């Protein structure tokens, strides 16, 4: 890989061409600025806030720390891919219902992280939830409402 | 900053991409290790463990790995956040060579040997010879860390870290302690309290002489605090935006005392 590069990315099941991009561009930058997928948010660009969280090959990562060109050949899921038909996912609905969305900037990152948590662990303990969400910062809610939303999804999925 | 024409090695990217995003690094060619599966795994042969440079923190939390390398697993558990542990690698931690790199005190305490490879061949370097200063190594630009060799655990191991909160913290001070019951040896190393990781040879020798190795027991309870004080004396911390040198030295004292107590329980 050198200088300006052209490559393809698999995002939310669709194939996207990225042309003449600068080699150092992060996946977050490419998602937002080149592909118009602006759900993933940019706050710190240093892995601290989690607002850019996506899944790469099924793993929760910060898209600001992924070199986009090196993500060719992986399966990328962004927050847009979690509710493809434009409706809210159960996690999004629960966040709204519990007051877990205030300014909303952190919300897409939390949505991806909570989906990832509950896909791997259908009923996490409060401590497991805190640990799983430790890489996502929220300056508004104080986290209690986000944790309540996780509980709500657990209950609803249990049926 | 001038662009560097040589291909730069990219592992998890958790250090690399921060530098790129903040314009401290401007790569014109990148060699990504993402698909180099040979670097990803770890294997045990006899009483040694070979850890691939591309092993991620999340992989070090698996129980099989933890049994063979408990302190490394403990260190991995304290790194960053789930997102960082899903991405960051041990090879990246070694190559970055930060005095706060959490795997490093453990690797020093274990006398880890690093296998480094280039077109000129392979070399095996003790970790303390590979890392020569804060963020400085003897790696040549074309050299790749392939794997890290450590002894399989033969006794209690501890990694303890102080930071401002539980998640997502760079260590203000850290201590790794490993006990080798077969060879009657203790290894102890400190992170974040010097320009590189600091080995506590005098404290190690003192404790080795006090331990009843047949019963894996420490008869004299005063030794815990003496050990902590000797480790604190070996540290050479600075004042910076994260902490004062005084707090760091005190932290080493507390952590080293506690680590020895966990390894050799009082009154056991
Ligand atoms: C939010 C955040 C939190 C963090 N928290 C911690 C923490 O708690 N503790 C901690 O220790 N670290 C922490 N880090 C730092 C970082 O995650 C670790 O140092 C990690 O191990 C780096 O590994 P990587 O695979 O991401 O390396 P990369 O970023 O890919 O590479 C880092 C450097 O090493 C070189 N390199 C990588 N692999 C090799 C190789 N095999 N051979 C030769 N050179 C190589 C690269 O060229 C680059 O110069 C954190 C980082 C972030 C962004
Ligand atoms: S923008 Fe990626 S973690 Fe903050
Ligand atoms: S709702 Fe505002 S940062 Fe979380």
Tab-separated table of C-alpha atoms and ligand atoms in Angstrom:
chain	number	residue	atom	x	y	z
A	1	UNK	CA	0.000	0.000	0.000
A	2	UNK	CA	1.403	3.402	-0.917
A	3	UNK	CA	0.417	7.086	-1.357
A	4	UNK	CA	-3.062	7.527	-2.828
A	5	UNK	CA	-5.003	4.312	-2.818
A	6	UNK	CA	-8.150	2.797	-4.221
A	7	UNK	CA	-9.850	-0.098	-2.494
A	8	UNK	CA	-13.226	-1.640	-1.720
A	9	UNK	CA	-14.975	-1.921	1.623
A	10	UNK	CA	-17.810	-4.243	2.629
A	11	UNK	CA	-20.098	-2.169	4.797
A	12	UNK	CA	-23.466	-3.331	6.116
A	13	UNK	CA	-23.476	-6.019	3.443
A	14	UNK	CA	-22.882	-3.620	0.542
A	15	UNK	CA	-19.761	-3.171	-1.519
A	16	UNK	CA	-18.313	0.359	-1.620
A	17	UNK	CA	-15.470	1.637	-3.784
A	18	UNK	CA	-13.142	4.171	-2.217
A	19	UNK	CA	-11.124	5.985	-4.844
A	20	UNK	CA	-7.869	7.954	-4.596
A	21	UNK	CA	-8.028	8.208	-0.889
A	22	UNK	CA	-4.968	9.307	1.086
A	23	UNK	CA	-3.358	6.249	2.603
A	24	UNK	CA	-3.554	7.524	6.188
A	25	UNK	CA	-7.328	8.020	6.242
A	26	UNK	CA	-9.140	6.365	9.108
A	27	UNK	CA	-12.186	4.210	8.579
A	28	UNK	CA	-14.191	6.835	10.482
A	29	UNK	CA	-13.112	9.529	8.042
A	30	UNK	CA	-13.919	7.379	5.021
A	31	UNK	CA	-17.323	6.402	6.409
A	32	UNK	CA	-18.320	9.981	7.131
A	33	UNK	CA	-16.569	12.069	4.507
A	34	UNK	CA	-16.356	9.762	1.527
A	35	UNK	CA	-19.300	7.406	1.887
A	36	UNK	CA	-21.822	9.643	3.635
A	37	UNK	CA	-22.355	7.196	6.494
A	38	UNK	CA	-22.459	9.832	9.205
A	39	UNK	CA	-24.003	7.715	11.969
A	40	UNK	CA	-20.571	7.013	13.441
A	41	UNK	CA	-19.537	10.163	15.272
A	42	UNK	CA	-16.158	11.832	15.504
A	43	UNK	CA	-15.215	13.333	18.841
A	44	UNK	CA	-11.665	12.485	19.857
A	45	UNK	CA	-9.964	10.545	17.055
A	46	UNK	CA	-7.855	8.800	19.667
A	47	UNK	CA	-9.902	5.846	20.818
A	48	UNK	CA	-11.018	7.427	24.075
A	49	UNK	CA	-14.718	8.171	23.569
A	50	UNK	CA	-16.197	5.272	21.585
A	51	UNK	CA	-18.596	7.503	19.626
A	52	UNK	CA	-17.124	6.041	16.404
A	53	UNK	CA	-17.666	2.391	17.435
A	54	UNK	CA	-18.298	-0.110	14.625
A	55	UNK	CA	-17.963	-3.869	14.213
A	56	UNK	CA	-15.120	-5.172	12.078
A	57	UNK	CA	-15.357	-8.919	11.465
A	58	UNK	CA	-17.699	-9.095	14.440
A	59	UNK	CA	-15.412	-7.251	16.856
A	60	UNK	CA	-16.273	-3.948	18.495
A	61	UNK	CA	-13.592	-1.407	17.537
A	62	UNK	CA	-13.081	2.329	17.240
A	63	UNK	CA	-13.326	3.222	13.554
A	64	UNK	CA	-11.054	6.219	14.162
A	65	UNK	CA	-8.236	3.751	14.930
A	66	UNK	CA	-8.750	1.571	11.859
A	67	UNK	CA	-6.725	2.411	8.789
A	68	UNK	CA	-9.471	2.314	6.154
A	69	UNK	CA	-7.282	0.867	3.411
A	70	UNK	CA	-6.263	-2.011	5.695
A	71	UNK	CA	-9.930	-2.838	6.353
A	72	UNK	CA	-10.368	-4.114	2.794
A	73	UNK	CA	-11.601	-7.684	2.915
A	74	UNK	CA	-13.269	-7.349	6.310
A	75	UNK	CA	-17.001	-7.204	7.082
A	76	UNK	CA	-17.852	-3.831	8.559
A	77	UNK	CA	-21.117	-3.122	10.376
A	78	UNK	CA	-21.916	0.463	11.323
A	79	UNK	CA	-24.826	1.784	13.361
A	80	UNK	CA	-26.755	2.234	10.089
A	81	UNK	CA	-26.481	-1.510	9.494
A	82	UNK	CA	-28.162	-2.452	12.767
A	83	UNK	CA	-31.594	-1.236	11.623
A	84	UNK	CA	-31.386	-1.310	7.846
A	85	UNK	CA	-35.070	-0.698	7.188
A	86	UNK	CA	-35.000	2.708	8.877
A	87	UNK	CA	-36.929	1.653	11.951
A	88	UNK	CA	-35.331	1.711	15.383
A	89	UNK	CA	-33.647	-1.416	16.720
A	90	UNK	CA	-34.755	-2.678	20.131
A	91	UNK	CA	-31.641	-1.143	21.675
A	92	UNK	CA	-32.392	2.237	20.119
A	93	UNK	CA	-36.004	2.073	21.274
A	94	UNK	CA	-34.952	1.203	24.808
A	95	UNK	CA	-32.466	4.080	24.908
A	96	UNK	CA	-35.217	6.486	23.918
A	97	UNK	CA	-37.736	4.975	26.349
A	98	UNK	CA	-35.344	5.112	29.323
A	99	UNK	CA	-34.119	8.644	28.666
A	100	UNK	CA	-30.701	7.382	27.661
A	101	UNK	CA	-30.532	9.857	24.788
A	102	UNK	CA	-29.963	13.468	25.745
A	103	UNK	CA	-27.744	15.394	23.358
A	104	UNK	CA	-27.453	12.119	21.459
A	105	UNK	CA	-23.869	12.486	20.346
A	106	UNK	CA	-22.659	9.350	22.117
A	107	UNK	CA	-25.766	7.363	21.201
A	108	UNK	CA	-24.660	5.670	17.943
A	109	UNK	CA	-21.513	4.382	19.647
A	110	UNK	CA	-23.506	3.065	22.586
A	111	UNK	CA	-26.030	1.445	20.245
A	112	UNK	CA	-23.274	-0.518	18.513
A	113	UNK	CA	-21.592	-1.409	21.822
A	114	UNK	CA	-24.865	-2.550	23.445
A	115	UNK	CA	-25.802	-4.696	20.433
A	116	UNK	CA	-22.339	-6.240	20.605
A	117	UNK	CA	-22.634	-6.845	24.358
A	118	UNK	CA	-26.076	-8.484	24.171
A	119	UNK	CA	-25.199	-10.598	21.131
A	120	UNK	CA	-22.415	-12.199	23.172
A	121	UNK	CA	-24.147	-12.212	26.577
A	122	UNK	CA	-27.945	-12.287	26.707
A	123	UNK	CA	-28.185	-11.261	30.368
A	124	UNK	CA	-25.098	-9.404	31.550
A	125	UNK	CA	-24.645	-8.547	35.215
A	126	UNK	CA	-24.513	-4.828	36.084
A	127	UNK	CA	-20.721	-5.110	36.376
A	128	UNK	CA	-20.441	-6.875	33.002
A	129	UNK	CA	-22.510	-4.102	31.435
A	130	UNK	CA	-20.303	-1.402	32.959
A	131	UNK	CA	-17.159	-3.174	31.775
A	132	UNK	CA	-18.532	-3.719	28.280
A	133	UNK	CA	-19.455	-0.031	27.962
A	134	UNK	CA	-16.284	1.338	29.587
A	135	UNK	CA	-14.966	2.462	26.206
A	136	UNK	CA	-17.983	4.695	25.499
A	137	UNK	CA	-18.197	8.111	27.106
A	138	UNK	CA	-21.391	10.064	27.710
A	139	UNK	CA	-21.302	13.589	29.072
A	140	UNK	CA	-25.057	13.959	29.598
A	141	UNK	CA	-26.822	10.981	31.112
A	142	UNK	CA	-24.557	9.855	33.934
A	143	UNK	CA	-24.850	6.317	32.467
A	144	UNK	CA	-27.676	5.152	34.772
A	145	UNK	CA	-30.262	5.619	32.043
A	146	UNK	CA	-28.105	3.816	29.524
A	147	UNK	CA	-27.710	0.901	31.918
A	148	UNK	CA	-31.471	0.915	32.463
A	149	UNK	CA	-31.910	0.691	28.693
A	150	UNK	CA	-29.679	-2.391	28.602
A	151	UNK	CA	-31.828	-3.967	31.339
A	152	UNK	CA	-34.946	-3.173	29.354
A	153	UNK	CA	-33.636	-4.876	26.226
A	154	UNK	CA	-32.631	-7.920	28.263
A	155	UNK	CA	-36.177	-8.139	29.673
A	156	UNK	CA	-37.859	-7.600	26.301
A	157	UNK	CA	-35.688	-10.140	24.502
A	158	UNK	CA	-36.385	-12.656	27.248
A	159	UNK	CA	-40.063	-12.235	26.251
B	1	UNK	CA	6.991	16.562	9.078
B	2	UNK	CA	8.812	14.912	6.186
B	3	UNK	CA	7.118	11.895	4.695
B	4	UNK	CA	8.989	8.658	5.285
B	5	UNK	CA	9.132	6.513	2.140
B	6	UNK	CA	9.738	3.227	3.966
B	7	UNK	CA	6.735	0.972	4.594
B	8	UNK	CA	5.563	1.337	8.159
B	9	UNK	CA	4.346	-1.637	10.145
B	10	UNK	CA	0.694	-1.511	11.210
B	11	UNK	CA	-0.608	-4.020	13.756
B	12	UNK	CA	-3.781	-3.081	15.665
B	13	UNK	CA	-3.273	0.606	14.938
B	14	UNK	CA	-4.201	1.805	18.427
B	15	UNK	CA	-0.926	3.723	18.793
B	16	UNK	CA	-0.210	4.148	15.070
B	17	UNK	CA	-3.546	5.713	14.117
B	18	UNK	CA	-3.551	8.194	16.985
B	19	UNK	CA	-0.254	9.502	15.586
B	20	UNK	CA	-1.661	9.627	12.057
B	21	UNK	CA	-4.895	11.333	13.146
B	22	UNK	CA	-2.915	13.990	14.992
B	23	UNK	CA	-0.478	14.412	12.114
B	24	UNK	CA	2.527	13.108	14.020
B	25	UNK	CA	2.985	10.354	11.492
B	26	UNK	CA	2.382	10.592	7.759
B	27	UNK	CA	2.781	7.162	6.169
B	28	UNK	CA	3.328	6.845	2.440
B	29	UNK	CA	3.534	3.071	2.565
B	30	UNK	CA	2.081	0.674	5.115
B	31	UNK	CA	2.622	-3.000	5.780
B	32	UNK	CA	-0.475	-4.258	7.590
B	33	UNK	CA	-0.104	-7.372	9.731
B	34	UNK	CA	-3.888	-7.896	9.895
B	35	UNK	CA	-3.892	-10.938	7.682
B	36	UNK	CA	-0.626	-12.441	8.875
B	37	UNK	CA	-2.184	-15.298	10.818
B	38	UNK	CA	1.188	-16.771	11.828
B	39	UNK	CA	1.743	-13.780	14.112
B	40	UNK	CA	-1.643	-14.096	15.807
B	41	UNK	CA	-1.421	-17.229	17.894
B	42	UNK	CA	0.484	-18.572	20.865
B	43	UNK	CA	1.775	-22.011	21.673
B	44	UNK	CA	3.264	-23.868	24.561
B	45	UNK	CA	6.213	-26.188	24.119
B	46	UNK	CA	7.611	-27.710	27.291
B	47	UNK	CA	8.091	-24.992	29.849
B	48	UNK	CA	8.178	-22.083	27.381
B	49	UNK	CA	5.376	-20.094	25.804
B	50	UNK	CA	5.792	-18.498	22.381
B	51	UNK	CA	3.474	-15.541	22.026
B	52	UNK	CA	2.896	-14.209	18.497
B	53	UNK	CA	3.480	-10.467	18.128
B	54	UNK	CA	-0.019	-10.096	16.687
B	55	UNK	CA	-1.769	-11.588	19.720
B	56	UNK	CA	-4.482	-9.178	20.844
B	57	UNK	CA	-5.300	-8.336	24.440
B	58	UNK	CA	-8.699	-10.002	24.086
B	59	UNK	CA	-6.944	-13.266	23.142
B	60	UNK	CA	-4.802	-13.081	26.304
B	61	UNK	CA	-7.971	-13.190	28.420
B	62	UNK	CA	-8.804	-16.737	27.288
B	63	UNK	CA	-8.560	-19.139	30.193
B	64	UNK	CA	-5.992	-21.418	28.552
B	65	UNK	CA	-3.642	-18.503	28.042
B	66	UNK	CA	-4.298	-17.176	31.509
B	67	UNK	CA	-3.256	-20.461	33.119
B	68	UNK	CA	0.149	-20.313	31.425
B	69	UNK	CA	0.719	-16.566	31.758
B	70	UNK	CA	-1.450	-15.182	34.575
B	71	UNK	CA	0.295	-11.813	34.969
B	72	UNK	CA	0.166	-11.132	31.242
B	73	UNK	CA	-3.562	-11.882	31.304
B	74	UNK	CA	-3.984	-9.557	34.294
B	75	UNK	CA	-2.119	-6.809	32.450
B	76	UNK	CA	-4.229	-7.343	29.315
B	77	UNK	CA	-7.411	-7.032	31.365
B	78	UNK	CA	-6.411	-3.533	32.495
B	79	UNK	CA	-5.662	-2.193	29.017
B	80	UNK	CA	-7.910	0.548	27.635
B	81	UNK	CA	-11.451	-0.557	26.867
B	82	UNK	CA	-13.136	-3.452	25.047
B	83	UNK	CA	-12.552	-1.617	21.754
B	84	UNK	CA	-8.821	-1.251	22.488
B	85	UNK	CA	-8.456	-4.826	23.775
B	86	UNK	CA	-10.177	-6.119	20.627
B	87	UNK	CA	-7.553	-4.369	18.498
B	88	UNK	CA	-4.256	-3.717	20.289
B	89	UNK	CA	-1.481	-6.308	20.190
B	90	UNK	CA	1.400	-7.307	22.423
B	91	UNK	CA	3.883	-6.701	19.580
B	92	UNK	CA	2.595	-3.141	19.230
B	93	UNK	CA	2.966	-2.612	22.969
B	94	UNK	CA	6.608	-3.770	22.827
B	95	UNK	CA	7.451	-1.773	19.685
B	96	UNK	CA	5.881	1.394	21.117
B	97	UNK	CA	8.096	0.901	24.192
B	98	UNK	CA	6.198	3.349	26.386
B	99	UNK	CA	7.283	3.213	30.048
B	100	UNK	CA	3.534	2.876	30.722
B	101	UNK	CA	3.064	-0.101	28.363
B	102	UNK	CA	1.178	-2.547	30.551
B	103	UNK	CA	2.625	-5.804	29.226
B	104	UNK	CA	6.180	-4.558	29.626
B	105	UNK	CA	6.727	-4.911	33.401
B	106	UNK	CA	5.463	-8.484	33.098
B	107	UNK	CA	7.798	-9.227	30.193
B	108	UNK	CA	10.752	-7.735	32.089
B	109	UNK	CA	9.924	-9.698	35.252
B	110	UNK	CA	9.811	-12.886	33.140
B	111	UNK	CA	13.094	-12.118	31.307
B	112	UNK	CA	11.207	-12.344	28.013
B	113	UNK	CA	13.125	-12.901	24.793
B	114	UNK	CA	11.915	-11.186	21.647
B	115	UNK	CA	12.401	-12.715	18.200
B	116	UNK	CA	12.948	-10.067	15.581
B	117	UNK	CA	13.097	-10.750	11.858
B	118	UNK	CA	14.252	-8.995	8.691
B	119	UNK	CA	15.603	-9.960	5.287
B	120	UNK	CA	18.997	-10.195	7.015
B	121	UNK	CA	17.704	-12.995	9.223
B	122	UNK	CA	16.345	-13.473	12.725
B	123	UNK	CA	17.750	-12.318	16.041
B	124	UNK	CA	16.664	-13.067	19.576
B	125	UNK	CA	16.925	-10.118	21.943
B	126	UNK	CA	16.244	-9.933	25.676
B	127	UNK	CA	13.429	-7.429	26.212
B	128	UNK	CA	15.622	-5.117	28.302
B	129	UNK	CA	18.086	-4.884	25.409
B	130	UNK	CA	15.394	-4.244	22.811
B	131	UNK	CA	13.955	-1.287	24.723
B	132	UNK	CA	16.572	1.386	25.384
B	133	UNK	CA	14.598	4.485	26.391
B	134	UNK	CA	11.137	6.015	26.499
B	135	UNK	CA	9.582	4.984	23.156
B	136	UNK	CA	13.039	3.948	21.917
B	137	UNK	CA	14.043	0.490	20.772
B	138	UNK	CA	16.968	-1.075	18.916
B	139	UNK	CA	14.567	-2.238	16.179
B	140	UNK	CA	15.887	-1.361	12.725
B	141	UNK	CA	13.281	0.208	10.405
B	142	UNK	CA	13.004	-3.001	8.388
B	143	UNK	CA	12.786	-5.302	11.402
B	144	UNK	CA	9.597	-6.981	12.505
B	145	UNK	CA	8.853	-8.375	15.947
B	146	UNK	CA	7.693	-11.923	15.264
B	147	UNK	CA	7.176	-13.425	18.700
B	148	UNK	CA	7.976	-13.191	22.373
B	149	UNK	CA	9.157	-16.144	24.420
B	150	UNK	CA	8.407	-16.400	28.141
B	151	UNK	CA	8.575	-19.217	30.696
B	152	UNK	CA	5.300	-20.946	31.553
B	153	UNK	CA	4.101	-19.907	34.999
B	154	UNK	CA	5.703	-21.927	37.835
B	155	UNK	CA	4.221	-20.082	40.794
B	156	UNK	CA	2.105	-17.096	41.729
B	157	UNK	CA	2.113	-14.048	39.441
B	158	UNK	CA	0.659	-10.590	39.968
B	159	UNK	CA	0.220	-7.461	37.896
B	160	UNK	CA	-1.078	-4.411	39.780
B	161	UNK	CA	-1.700	-0.975	38.325
B	162	UNK	CA	-2.718	2.420	39.682
B	163	UNK	CA	-4.585	4.910	37.526
B	164	UNK	CA	-7.227	7.575	37.947
B	165	UNK	CA	-10.099	5.216	37.215
B	166	UNK	CA	-10.636	1.550	36.475
B	167	UNK	CA	-11.113	1.671	32.727
B	168	UNK	CA	-9.160	3.422	30.024
B	169	UNK	CA	-6.203	4.586	32.048
B	170	UNK	CA	-2.558	4.897	31.415
B	171	UNK	CA	-0.770	3.575	34.491
B	172	UNK	CA	0.483	6.097	37.038
B	173	UNK	CA	2.487	3.212	38.501
B	174	UNK	CA	2.440	-0.543	37.973
B	175	UNK	CA	4.165	-3.586	39.451
B	176	UNK	CA	4.641	-7.075	38.027
B	177	UNK	CA	5.744	-9.896	40.316
B	178	UNK	CA	6.429	-13.455	39.157
B	179	UNK	CA	7.486	-16.376	41.313
B	180	UNK	CA	9.362	-19.369	39.931
B	181	UNK	CA	9.016	-22.080	42.560
B	182	UNK	CA	11.201	-24.584	40.635
B	183	UNK	CA	14.195	-22.301	40.395
B	184	UNK	CA	13.508	-20.456	43.660
B	185	UNK	CA	13.457	-17.162	41.838
B	186	UNK	CA	11.425	-13.974	42.051
B	187	UNK	CA	11.135	-11.427	39.235
B	188	UNK	CA	9.794	-7.965	39.922
B	189	UNK	CA	9.531	-4.974	37.567
B	190	UNK	CA	7.960	-1.514	37.697
B	191	UNK	CA	6.086	0.442	35.026
B	192	UNK	CA	5.496	4.210	34.624
B	193	UNK	CA	8.086	5.148	37.243
B	194	UNK	CA	11.186	5.628	35.089
B	195	UNK	CA	12.312	6.230	31.503
B	196	UNK	CA	11.962	2.501	30.860
B	197	UNK	CA	10.696	-0.428	32.896
B	198	UNK	CA	12.748	-0.881	36.093
B	199	UNK	CA	13.823	-4.261	37.404
B	200	UNK	CA	14.057	-4.550	41.220
B	201	UNK	CA	17.053	-6.904	41.551
B	202	UNK	CA	17.940	-6.016	45.142
B	203	UNK	CA	14.389	-6.429	46.398
B	204	UNK	CA	14.142	-9.731	44.491
B	205	UNK	CA	17.342	-11.094	46.095
B	206	UNK	CA	16.260	-9.993	49.560
B	207	UNK	CA	12.861	-11.729	49.261
B	208	UNK	CA	14.351	-14.875	47.693
B	209	UNK	CA	16.587	-15.258	50.757
B	210	UNK	CA	13.639	-14.883	53.146
B	211	UNK	CA	11.230	-17.316	51.523
B	212	UNK	CA	10.857	-20.845	52.814
B	213	UNK	CA	10.896	-22.384	49.336
B	214	UNK	CA	9.932	-25.893	50.443
B	215	UNK	CA	6.650	-24.600	51.820
B	216	UNK	CA	6.336	-21.584	49.505
B	217	UNK	CA	5.904	-19.493	52.614
B	218	UNK	CA	7.300	-16.253	53.993
B	219	UNK	CA	7.986	-16.760	57.729
B	220	UNK	CA	8.831	-13.146	58.601
B	221	UNK	CA	5.891	-10.790	57.917
B	222	UNK	CA	8.137	-7.712	58.063
B	223	UNK	CA	9.564	-8.744	54.706
B	224	UNK	CA	6.453	-7.562	52.791
B	225	UNK	CA	7.006	-3.928	53.657
B	226	UNK	CA	10.769	-4.135	53.332
B	227	UNK	CA	10.200	-5.482	49.845
B	228	UNK	CA	7.775	-2.650	49.053
B	229	UNK	CA	10.233	-0.069	50.339
B	230	UNK	CA	13.124	-1.539	48.329
B	231	UNK	CA	11.025	-1.492	45.142
B	232	UNK	CA	10.015	2.121	45.851
B	233	UNK	CA	13.696	2.980	46.328
B	234	UNK	CA	14.514	1.390	42.965
B	235	UNK	CA	11.927	3.519	41.148
B	236	UNK	CA	12.870	6.856	39.600
B	237	UNK	CA	9.575	8.606	38.902
B	238	UNK	CA	8.980	12.089	37.553
B	239	UNK	CA	6.294	14.728	38.093
B	240	UNK	CA	4.014	15.090	35.085
B	241	UNK	CA	0.390	15.864	34.220
B	242	UNK	CA	-0.694	12.416	35.410
B	243	UNK	CA	0.885	12.349	38.844
B	244	UNK	CA	3.634	13.540	41.148
B	245	UNK	CA	6.829	11.589	41.670
B	246	UNK	CA	6.033	11.324	45.379
B	247	UNK	CA	2.652	9.715	44.756
B	248	UNK	CA	4.174	7.359	42.195
B	249	UNK	CA	6.901	6.213	44.599
B	250	UNK	CA	4.341	5.667	47.338
B	251	UNK	CA	2.201	3.774	44.826
B	252	UNK	CA	5.088	1.422	44.068
B	253	UNK	CA	5.551	0.795	47.782
B	254	UNK	CA	1.878	-0.108	48.246
B	255	UNK	CA	1.599	-2.214	45.091
B	256	UNK	CA	4.839	-4.152	45.621
B	257	UNK	CA	3.962	-4.886	49.259
B	258	UNK	CA	0.509	-6.062	48.186
B	259	UNK	CA	1.863	-8.160	45.319
B	260	UNK	CA	4.218	-10.054	47.638
B	261	UNK	CA	1.381	-10.573	50.144
B	262	UNK	CA	-0.795	-12.039	47.414
B	263	UNK	CA	1.994	-14.324	46.245
B	264	UNK	CA	2.919	-15.499	49.762
B	265	UNK	CA	-0.141	-15.115	51.951
B	266	UNK	CA	0.470	-13.775	55.451
B	267	UNK	CA	0.130	-16.474	58.093
B	268	UNK	CA	-0.154	-19.286	55.531
C	1	LIG	C1	-7.749	4.762	24.064
C	1	LIG	C2	-6.463	4.014	24.242
C	1	LIG	C3	-6.197	3.397	25.452
C	1	LIG	C4	-4.996	2.705	25.644
C	1	LIG	N1	-4.780	2.101	26.834
C	1	LIG	C5	-3.618	1.449	27.046
C	1	LIG	C6	-3.362	0.812	28.298
C	1	LIG	O1	-4.194	0.840	29.210
C	1	LIG	N2	-2.175	0.178	28.455
C	1	LIG	C7	-1.246	0.128	27.461
C	1	LIG	O2	-0.193	-0.488	27.656
C	1	LIG	N3	-1.466	0.694	26.249
C	1	LIG	C8	-2.626	1.361	26.043
C	1	LIG	N4	-2.847	1.971	24.830
C	1	LIG	C9	-1.787	1.948	23.814
C	1	LIG	C10	-1.912	0.828	22.765
C	1	LIG	O3	-3.213	0.333	22.697
C	1	LIG	C11	-0.956	-0.338	23.054
C	1	LIG	O4	0.375	0.116	23.132
C	1	LIG	C12	-1.075	-1.452	21.985
C	1	LIG	O5	-0.490	-2.615	22.485
C	1	LIG	C13	-0.442	-1.095	20.659
C	1	LIG	O6	-0.577	-2.218	19.807
C	1	LIG	P1	-1.140	-2.104	18.312
C	1	LIG	O7	-1.251	-3.475	17.803
C	1	LIG	O8	-2.361	-1.291	18.276
C	1	LIG	O9	0.085	-1.333	17.642
C	1	LIG	P2	0.096	-0.319	16.399
C	1	LIG	O10	-0.585	0.933	16.768
C	1	LIG	O11	-0.346	-1.004	15.166
C	1	LIG	O12	1.673	-0.082	16.294
C	1	LIG	C14	2.368	0.633	17.293
C	1	LIG	C15	3.837	0.795	16.863
C	1	LIG	O13	4.488	-0.458	16.888
C	1	LIG	C16	4.960	-0.812	15.612
C	1	LIG	N5	4.697	-2.257	15.488
C	1	LIG	C17	3.516	-2.884	15.727
C	1	LIG	N6	3.674	-4.216	15.599
C	1	LIG	C18	4.968	-4.420	15.280
C	1	LIG	C19	5.745	-5.594	15.013
C	1	LIG	N7	5.205	-6.832	15.073
C	1	LIG	N8	7.055	-5.432	14.701
C	1	LIG	C20	7.609	-4.192	14.650
C	1	LIG	N9	6.940	-3.063	14.893
C	1	LIG	C21	5.632	-3.172	15.199
C	1	LIG	C22	4.208	0.067	14.632
C	1	LIG	O14	4.956	0.308	13.479
C	1	LIG	C23	3.999	1.324	15.451
C	1	LIG	O15	5.145	2.102	15.429
C	1	LIG	C24	-4.047	2.632	24.602
C	1	LIG	C25	-4.323	3.243	23.365
C	1	LIG	C26	-5.522	3.917	23.187
C	1	LIG	C27	-5.813	4.549	21.866
C	2	LIG	S1	-13.686	9.345	17.794
C	2	LIG	FE1	-13.029	7.307	17.862
C	2	LIG	S2	-12.987	6.882	19.960
C	2	LIG	FE2	-13.455	9.011	19.927
C	3	LIG	S1	-26.332	11.902	25.490
C	3	LIG	FE1	-24.970	13.566	25.343
C	3	LIG	S2	-23.015	12.584	25.393
C	3	LIG	FE2	-24.373	10.999	25.838
